[in-house]
Amino acid sequence: MKTRYKVSLAAVLIGGGIVAGSLMNNSVNGASSSGQPGTADDPVVTKSYVDQKIAQAVKGGVSSSSTNSKTASSTAQATNTTTSTSSGTSNAAKSSTTEQTEALKVVDVKPGQKLIAKAGAEFILRNGNAVVYSMDASGAIDITSGTEIVHNQAVEKNHLLSFPREGRGIQVKEGQKYGLVVMVRGGYTVQ
């Protein structure tokens, strides 16, 4: 009789605990959120607002109106895309192209040409067989695989490559008759 009494008492206590817990379920729904989304405690922001704040932080935190920041960013892009060489001569006369931009740009590299990166540029090989070109022992950083690729080492397609110093780049692999299609962010020169 005692075991039956203990089992029934345990069942009543457990059942009572479950009922009491479900009645006091105030903070479990939306656990630890103090307010509804869209209130002053938890504001909802748009992607354009976040992009604007990130651009301001990158530029040094200078606050300006949205029209001024759009004008400033388009002016900055226009000045970044100007072409120049160290001797001051035309790029067409030297048969090379120099670009400086923060947007992704698709560049075609023909066999025999080299795509040389400016410091901090990023490349993604989309089509073709390429190798890294470098004048020193170092080469490019393959961010996708987390490895370093040295001079004349093959480049994987669809891998993000970073060039920390100027004068390094990629070129068409020896013996290939088709060119490369490369997505580029940052400054580059085609030679």
mmCIF file of C-alpha atoms in Angstrom:
data_model
loop_
_atom_site.group_PDB
_atom_site.id
_atom_site.type_symbol
_atom_site.label_atom_id
_atom_site.label_comp_id
_atom_site.label_asym_id
_atom_site.label_seq_id
_atom_site.Cartn_x
_atom_site.Cartn_y
_atom_site.Cartn_z
ATOM 1 C CA MET A 1 0.000 0.000 0.000
ATOM 2 C CA LYS A 2 2.832 2.347 0.696
ATOM 3 C CA THR A 3 4.286 1.981 -2.830
ATOM 4 C CA ARG A 4 0.917 2.707 -4.364
ATOM 5 C CA TYR A 5 0.626 5.830 -2.209
ATOM 6 C CA LYS A 6 4.140 7.001 -3.180
ATOM 7 C CA VAL A 7 3.544 6.467 -6.923
ATOM 8 C CA SER A 8 0.229 8.317 -6.886
ATOM 9 C CA LEU A 9 1.721 11.170 -4.832
ATOM 10 C CA ALA A 10 4.635 11.444 -7.330
ATOM 11 C CA ALA A 11 2.204 11.496 -10.279
ATOM 12 C CA VAL A 12 0.118 14.243 -8.656
ATOM 13 C CA LEU A 13 3.212 16.343 -7.893
ATOM 14 C CA ILE A 14 4.618 15.947 -11.408
ATOM 15 C CA GLY A 15 1.257 16.737 -12.988
ATOM 16 C CA GLY A 16 0.809 19.743 -10.721
ATOM 17 C CA GLY A 17 4.284 20.983 -11.618
ATOM 18 C CA ILE A 18 3.533 20.734 -15.311
ATOM 19 C CA VAL A 19 0.229 22.599 -14.933
ATOM 20 C CA ALA A 20 1.806 25.314 -12.786
ATOM 21 C CA GLY A 21 4.726 25.681 -15.215
ATOM 22 C CA SER A 22 2.439 26.059 -18.198
ATOM 23 C CA LEU A 23 0.384 28.704 -16.401
ATOM 24 C CA MET A 24 3.508 30.725 -15.584
ATOM 25 C CA ASN A 25 4.800 30.650 -19.165
ATOM 26 C CA ASN A 26 5.238 34.403 -19.494
ATOM 27 C CA SER A 27 8.917 34.646 -20.366
ATOM 28 C CA VAL A 28 9.362 31.450 -22.393
ATOM 29 C CA ASN A 29 7.548 32.750 -25.488
ATOM 30 C CA GLY A 30 10.156 34.978 -27.127
ATOM 31 C CA ALA A 31 12.735 34.015 -24.540
ATOM 32 C CA SER A 32 14.777 36.948 -23.302
ATOM 33 C CA SER A 33 13.388 39.467 -25.801
ATOM 34 C CA SER A 34 12.432 42.612 -23.971
ATOM 35 C CA GLY A 35 10.253 44.084 -26.705
ATOM 36 C CA GLN A 36 8.566 43.461 -29.980
ATOM 37 C CA PRO A 37 10.577 43.886 -33.212
ATOM 38 C CA GLY A 38 10.199 47.399 -34.555
ATOM 39 C CA THR A 39 10.033 49.145 -31.184
ATOM 40 C CA ALA A 40 12.611 51.537 -29.735
ATOM 41 C CA ASP A 41 14.164 48.644 -27.786
ATOM 42 C CA ASP A 42 14.467 46.401 -30.854
ATOM 43 C CA PRO A 43 14.402 48.540 -34.047
ATOM 44 C CA VAL A 44 14.030 47.090 -37.535
ATOM 45 C CA VAL A 45 16.479 48.633 -40.017
ATOM 46 C CA THR A 46 16.699 48.405 -43.786
ATOM 47 C CA LYS A 47 19.613 47.000 -45.764
ATOM 48 C CA SER A 48 20.318 50.403 -47.309
ATOM 49 C CA TYR A 49 20.661 51.947 -43.825
ATOM 50 C CA VAL A 50 23.125 49.246 -42.765
ATOM 51 C CA ASP A 51 25.076 49.620 -46.022
ATOM 52 C CA GLN A 52 25.239 53.392 -45.518
ATOM 53 C CA LYS A 53 26.531 53.014 -41.944
ATOM 54 C CA ILE A 54 29.156 50.471 -43.067
ATOM 55 C CA ALA A 55 30.307 52.792 -45.855
ATOM 56 C CA GLN A 56 30.585 55.634 -43.353
ATOM 57 C CA ALA A 57 32.626 53.457 -40.994
ATOM 58 C CA VAL A 58 34.963 52.410 -43.814
ATOM 59 C CA LYS A 59 35.465 56.023 -44.908
ATOM 60 C CA GLY A 60 36.416 57.070 -41.384
ATOM 61 C CA GLY A 61 33.047 57.642 -39.779
ATOM 62 C CA VAL A 62 32.269 60.957 -41.456
ATOM 63 C CA SER A 63 28.531 61.496 -41.218
ATOM 64 C CA SER A 64 26.725 63.110 -44.104
ATOM 65 C CA SER A 65 23.300 63.048 -45.654
ATOM 66 C CA SER A 66 22.369 60.160 -47.885
ATOM 67 C CA THR A 67 22.473 62.274 -51.053
ATOM 68 C CA ASN A 68 25.915 63.626 -50.183
ATOM 69 C CA SER A 69 27.240 60.129 -49.451
ATOM 70 C CA LYS A 70 25.857 58.817 -52.738
ATOM 71 C CA THR A 71 27.444 61.719 -54.616
ATOM 72 C CA ALA A 72 30.733 61.256 -52.773
ATOM 73 C CA SER A 73 30.800 57.514 -53.451
ATOM 74 C CA SER A 74 30.071 57.980 -57.170
ATOM 75 C CA THR A 75 32.767 60.689 -57.335
ATOM 76 C CA ALA A 76 35.222 58.390 -55.558
ATOM 77 C CA GLN A 77 34.437 55.582 -57.997
ATOM 78 C CA ALA A 78 34.935 57.927 -60.938
ATOM 79 C CA THR A 79 38.358 58.993 -59.655
ATOM 80 C CA ASN A 80 39.303 55.401 -58.847
ATOM 81 C CA THR A 81 38.607 54.235 -62.389
ATOM 82 C CA THR A 82 40.980 56.678 -64.028
ATOM 83 C CA THR A 83 43.917 55.135 -65.813
ATOM 84 C CA SER A 84 47.515 56.178 -65.482
ATOM 85 C CA THR A 85 51.052 54.913 -65.924
ATOM 86 C CA SER A 86 54.276 55.940 -64.223
ATOM 87 C CA SER A 87 55.746 57.501 -67.366
ATOM 88 C CA GLY A 88 52.586 59.516 -68.111
ATOM 89 C CA THR A 89 52.117 58.017 -71.588
ATOM 90 C CA SER A 90 48.904 56.586 -72.899
ATOM 91 C CA ASN A 91 47.956 53.055 -71.870
ATOM 92 C CA ALA A 92 47.019 52.225 -75.449
ATOM 93 C CA ALA A 93 50.557 52.981 -76.570
ATOM 94 C CA LYS A 94 51.958 50.566 -73.967
ATOM 95 C CA SER A 95 49.343 47.889 -74.740
ATOM 96 C CA SER A 96 48.334 47.520 -71.105
ATOM 97 C CA THR A 97 45.246 48.487 -69.176
ATOM 98 C CA THR A 98 45.211 49.829 -65.625
ATOM 99 C CA GLU A 99 42.034 49.891 -63.540
ATOM 100 C CA GLN A 100 41.289 50.823 -59.922
ATOM 101 C CA THR A 101 37.790 50.027 -58.654
ATOM 102 C CA GLU A 102 36.008 48.521 -55.655
ATOM 103 C CA ALA A 103 33.227 46.890 -57.687
ATOM 104 C CA LEU A 104 33.645 43.440 -59.196
ATOM 105 C CA LYS A 105 34.638 43.634 -62.846
ATOM 106 C CA VAL A 106 34.914 40.800 -65.370
ATOM 107 C CA VAL A 107 38.259 40.833 -67.185
ATOM 108 C CA ASP A 108 39.287 38.701 -70.180
ATOM 109 C CA VAL A 109 42.961 37.709 -70.308
ATOM 110 C CA LYS A 110 44.292 36.384 -73.613
ATOM 111 C CA PRO A 111 47.125 33.845 -73.885
ATOM 112 C CA GLY A 112 50.453 35.603 -73.439
ATOM 113 C CA GLN A 113 48.952 38.340 -71.274
ATOM 114 C CA LYS A 114 49.352 38.742 -67.519
ATOM 115 C CA LEU A 115 46.758 40.105 -65.120
ATOM 116 C CA ILE A 116 48.859 41.959 -62.527
ATOM 117 C CA ALA A 117 47.190 42.981 -59.261
ATOM 118 C CA LYS A 118 47.638 46.179 -57.313
ATOM 119 C CA ALA A 119 48.173 45.797 -53.556
ATOM 120 C CA GLY A 120 45.045 44.410 -51.911
ATOM 121 C CA ALA A 121 43.300 43.294 -55.110
ATOM 122 C CA GLU A 122 41.193 40.146 -55.249
ATOM 123 C CA PHE A 123 40.707 37.789 -58.209
ATOM 124 C CA ILE A 124 38.283 34.922 -58.848
ATOM 125 C CA LEU A 125 39.147 32.711 -61.826
ATOM 126 C CA ARG A 126 35.859 31.850 -63.533
ATOM 127 C CA ASN A 127 37.047 30.152 -66.716
ATOM 128 C CA GLY A 128 40.329 28.912 -68.157
ATOM 129 C CA ASN A 129 43.551 27.418 -66.821
ATOM 130 C CA ALA A 130 45.768 29.875 -64.962
ATOM 131 C CA VAL A 131 48.964 29.935 -62.930
ATOM 132 C CA VAL A 132 50.193 32.525 -60.451
ATOM 133 C CA TYR A 133 52.735 35.063 -61.678
ATOM 134 C CA SER A 134 55.173 36.567 -59.164
ATOM 135 C CA MET A 135 58.615 38.136 -59.329
ATOM 136 C CA ASP A 136 59.570 36.897 -55.835
ATOM 137 C CA ALA A 137 59.211 33.675 -53.833
ATOM 138 C CA SER A 138 55.756 34.566 -52.544
ATOM 139 C CA GLY A 139 52.619 34.608 -54.628
ATOM 140 C CA ALA A 140 48.932 34.911 -53.886
ATOM 141 C CA ILE A 141 46.765 33.834 -50.978
ATOM 142 C CA ASP A 142 43.955 31.421 -51.824
ATOM 143 C CA ILE A 143 41.390 32.581 -49.263
ATOM 144 C CA THR A 144 38.947 29.816 -50.168
ATOM 145 C CA SER A 145 41.331 26.967 -49.300
ATOM 146 C CA GLY A 146 43.495 28.933 -46.862
ATOM 147 C CA THR A 147 46.774 28.265 -48.684
ATOM 148 C CA GLU A 148 49.464 30.262 -50.423
ATOM 149 C CA ILE A 149 49.975 29.787 -54.154
ATOM 150 C CA VAL A 150 53.508 30.494 -55.373
ATOM 151 C CA HIS A 151 54.885 31.375 -58.827
ATOM 152 C CA ASN A 152 53.785 28.977 -61.654
ATOM 153 C CA GLN A 153 51.430 27.044 -59.355
ATOM 154 C CA ALA A 154 47.954 26.303 -60.749
ATOM 155 C CA VAL A 155 44.958 28.385 -59.688
ATOM 156 C CA GLU A 156 41.679 26.640 -58.800
ATOM 157 C CA LYS A 157 38.518 27.889 -60.487
ATOM 158 C CA ASN A 158 36.025 29.801 -58.324
ATOM 159 C CA HIS A 159 38.567 30.361 -55.523
ATOM 160 C CA LEU A 160 39.053 33.845 -54.069
ATOM 161 C CA LEU A 161 42.669 34.966 -54.453
ATOM 162 C CA SER A 162 44.129 37.904 -52.538
ATOM 163 C CA PHE A 163 47.262 39.766 -53.619
ATOM 164 C CA PRO A 164 48.795 41.565 -50.631
ATOM 165 C CA ARG A 165 51.538 43.278 -52.664
ATOM 166 C CA GLU A 166 51.706 44.905 -56.054
ATOM 167 C CA GLY A 167 53.384 43.150 -58.989
ATOM 168 C CA ARG A 168 51.856 39.702 -58.540
ATOM 169 C CA GLY A 169 49.059 38.249 -60.607
ATOM 170 C CA ILE A 170 47.904 35.402 -62.831
ATOM 171 C CA GLN A 171 48.565 34.390 -66.391
ATOM 172 C CA VAL A 172 47.316 31.767 -68.839
ATOM 173 C CA LYS A 173 48.908 28.382 -68.204
ATOM 174 C CA GLU A 174 51.665 27.519 -70.684
ATOM 175 C CA GLY A 175 50.352 25.632 -73.732
ATOM 176 C CA GLN A 176 46.731 26.779 -73.401
ATOM 177 C CA LYS A 177 45.155 28.336 -76.474
ATOM 178 C CA TYR A 178 42.096 29.777 -74.683
ATOM 179 C CA GLY A 179 42.172 32.811 -72.428
ATOM 180 C CA LEU A 180 40.918 33.437 -68.910
ATOM 181 C CA VAL A 181 37.775 35.008 -67.539
ATOM 182 C CA VAL A 182 38.522 36.588 -64.166
ATOM 183 C CA MET A 183 36.373 38.553 -61.743
ATOM 184 C CA VAL A 184 38.476 41.357 -60.222
ATOM 185 C CA ARG A 185 37.973 43.624 -57.225
ATOM 186 C CA GLY A 186 40.583 46.338 -56.737
ATOM 187 C CA GLY A 187 43.328 47.683 -58.945
ATOM 188 C CA TYR A 188 44.890 45.665 -61.734
ATOM 189 C CA THR A 189 46.941 45.925 -64.917
ATOM 190 C CA VAL A 190 46.718 43.744 -68.037
ATOM 191 C CA GLN A 191 50.141 43.375 -69.699
#
